């Protein structure tokens, strides 16, 4: 039996649809079964309620481990505690394999999600479980969910420059996750997942039919703190922008094709879908 966490999220909704279409037996863990409105078996569970996670893992053999990203906080990112507890609960429940969504660039001391995912990755890698780590580039969905940043009148905000990001559709991340969950295990491996092309902000804005607003680092910091974000969090976000502007997410890989046999979606195909 497979347990899918983060089932209502950008990746999770695609994964639920794909596993359903493939007639694979699975259960989706959701915090609020009614609000989730998923057309599959669901179990109620919350990472912050360890007993609910232990119950949901009964009889589970393979776990898709995903949750929300970094949140504004002065302390450690909650996802570290949440996912490490879930990994320990999986071991107790006799789970054999975990497929975890991480982030491209996860590293010790990394800012926000990069550092948090690295800590969770280490816990998983040194556990008795077999594992697969998905390290995606930026999601195309960010431009629909608001995680990509827009002004009130719809301009796409970014640090000035012609830097590129190989955005990936969550549809393709889900396709890779499904393959790793249902196929015989391929061994403990990390997969950097990207779309087929790396685009500039200007190119994306043109596809979306919006303007761009190019900011300097101090302007970006002022904008984030002006929105009420704590100064240390805003500083970490700007550090991440600087990494991206230096090209940290600009390469493309062949890992989606390697895992699924299909070419990942372009930005135009994402918009059309
Ligand atoms: N966005 C990017 O560009 C990007 C790039 C690389 C990696 N990532 C990583 O991708 C992950 C997010 O994936 P996504 O976009 O598919 O997710 P998402 O759309 O942000 O949705 C988050 C999911 O996690 C669930 N969740 C949140 N808190 C939970 C809790 N306490 N207990 C149980 N479930 C909980 C949510 O369930 P509810 O329905 O109950 O809220 C929802 O299904 C993050 O780890 C992020 O670091 C993101």
XYZ file of N, CA and C and ligand atoms in Angstrom, residues 5-12 29-32 36 45-48 53 66-70 79 82-83 100-104 113 117 135-140 142 145 147 167 170, ligand 1:
180
model
N 1.286 11.765 0.915
C 1.094 12.972 1.729
C 1.157 14.192 0.810
N 0.768 15.340 1.340
C 0.739 16.552 0.499
C -0.197 16.369 -0.686
N -1.236 15.546 -0.490
C -2.068 15.100 -1.621
C -2.895 16.223 -2.239
N -3.123 17.299 -1.493
C -3.912 18.410 -2.044
C -3.028 19.480 -2.678
N -1.710 19.266 -2.649
C -0.791 20.290 -3.136
C -0.569 20.226 -4.637
N 0.338 21.077 -5.117
C 0.603 21.172 -6.567
C 1.030 19.821 -7.139
N 1.957 19.150 -6.462
C 2.408 17.840 -6.941
C 1.360 16.781 -6.608
N 0.857 16.845 -5.364
C -0.025 15.793 -4.856
C -1.264 15.573 -5.708
N -3.190 11.059 2.443
C -3.289 11.668 3.765
C -3.617 13.147 3.597
N -4.694 13.590 4.254
C -5.087 15.002 4.175
C -5.435 15.501 5.571
N -5.280 16.800 5.763
C -5.636 17.338 7.090
C -7.143 17.414 7.258
N -7.850 17.761 6.181
C -9.293 17.947 6.264
C -9.947 17.202 5.096
N -10.558 18.631 1.275
C -9.630 18.113 0.260
C -10.352 17.764 -1.035
N -4.909 13.140 8.655
C -3.631 13.156 9.372
C -2.980 14.510 9.263
N -2.226 14.842 10.310
C -1.537 16.136 10.360
C -0.137 15.865 10.915
N 0.893 16.384 10.238
C 2.264 16.178 10.730
C 2.413 16.642 12.173
N 1.595 17.617 12.578
C 1.709 18.127 13.950
C 0.934 17.281 14.952
N -0.357 10.417 12.254
C 0.577 9.929 11.223
C 0.834 8.437 11.439
N 5.765 14.574 1.390
C 5.795 15.961 0.928
C 4.949 16.810 1.873
N 5.213 18.101 1.882
C 4.443 19.016 2.714
C 4.642 20.419 2.211
N 4.285 21.394 3.031
C 4.460 22.782 2.624
C 5.935 23.166 2.638
N 6.263 24.295 2.060
C 7.649 24.758 2.006
C 8.019 25.578 3.233
N 9.027 26.445 3.076
C 9.505 27.268 4.188
C 8.464 28.328 4.530
N 8.946 22.197 8.993
C 8.964 20.981 8.168
C 10.078 20.026 8.565
N 8.572 18.064 11.403
C 7.413 17.313 10.886
C 7.856 16.110 10.055
N 8.793 16.331 9.146
C 9.157 15.228 8.238
C 10.098 14.232 8.908
N 10.798 11.211 -1.359
C 10.645 12.526 -0.723
C 10.864 13.670 -1.715
N 10.003 14.677 -1.629
C 10.214 15.907 -2.397
C 11.145 16.806 -1.596
N 12.277 17.154 -2.189
C 13.232 18.075 -1.577
C 13.306 19.318 -2.463
N 14.449 19.888 -2.587
C 14.624 21.074 -3.434
C 16.009 21.004 -4.062
N 16.116 21.472 -5.294
C 17.420 21.544 -5.959
C 18.255 22.583 -5.205
N 14.141 26.719 2.710
C 13.866 25.331 2.317
C 15.151 24.563 2.002
N 15.394 21.130 3.931
C 15.332 19.856 3.204
C 16.625 19.065 3.376
N 14.691 16.407 -6.324
C 15.152 17.785 -6.107
C 14.729 18.628 -7.309
N 13.507 19.190 -7.258
C 13.033 19.944 -8.417
C 13.588 21.361 -8.470
N 13.636 21.881 -9.699
C 13.869 23.309 -9.936
C 12.592 24.057 -9.534
N 12.514 25.350 -9.790
C 11.305 26.120 -9.458
C 10.083 25.564 -10.181
N 8.928 25.666 -9.534
C 7.699 25.110 -10.123
C 7.043 26.140 -11.051
N 6.570 25.695 -12.203
C 5.764 26.565 -13.071
C 4.510 27.020 -12.333
N 4.233 28.137 -9.510
C 4.442 29.349 -8.704
C 3.775 30.570 -9.345
N -0.044 30.055 -8.287
C -0.445 29.977 -6.875
C -0.080 31.234 -6.105
N 3.062 32.019 -5.427
C 4.416 31.877 -4.881
C 5.422 32.616 -5.767
N 12.289 26.114 -15.021
C 11.044 25.774 -14.308
C 10.486 24.436 -14.771
N 4.690 20.754 -12.022
C 4.479 19.762 -10.955
C 3.914 18.458 -11.513
N 7.488 25.969 -5.292
C 8.697 25.712 -5.755
O 9.185 26.366 -6.692
C 9.504 24.582 -5.157
C 10.727 24.227 -5.748
C 11.440 23.134 -5.246
C 10.951 22.430 -4.146
N 9.767 22.809 -3.574
C 9.271 22.036 -2.417
O 8.022 21.448 -2.762
C 7.283 21.229 -1.574
C 5.855 21.693 -1.764
O 5.219 20.883 -2.742
P 3.817 21.311 -3.365
O 3.988 22.647 -4.036
O 3.290 20.176 -4.132
O 2.950 21.541 -2.043
P 1.886 22.702 -1.787
O 1.093 22.948 -3.029
O 2.602 23.826 -1.106
O 0.933 21.985 -0.741
C 1.400 21.613 0.542
C 0.769 20.275 0.899
O 1.258 19.872 2.186
C 0.155 19.612 3.034
N 0.492 19.980 4.404
C 0.928 21.185 4.830
N 1.094 21.161 6.164
C 0.728 19.913 6.584
C 0.643 19.296 7.863
N 0.971 19.945 8.984
N 0.240 18.003 7.915
C -0.126 17.331 6.790
N -0.071 17.877 5.550
C 0.337 19.164 5.464
C -0.979 20.479 2.495
O -2.205 19.942 2.925
P -3.509 20.836 3.253
O -4.440 20.645 2.080
O -4.042 20.242 4.484
O -3.054 22.257 3.414
C -0.754 20.364 0.992
O -1.301 19.160 0.484
C 7.988 22.003 -0.445
O 8.692 21.103 0.383
C 8.961 22.899 -1.206
O 10.109 23.200 -0.448
C 9.027 23.858 -4.053
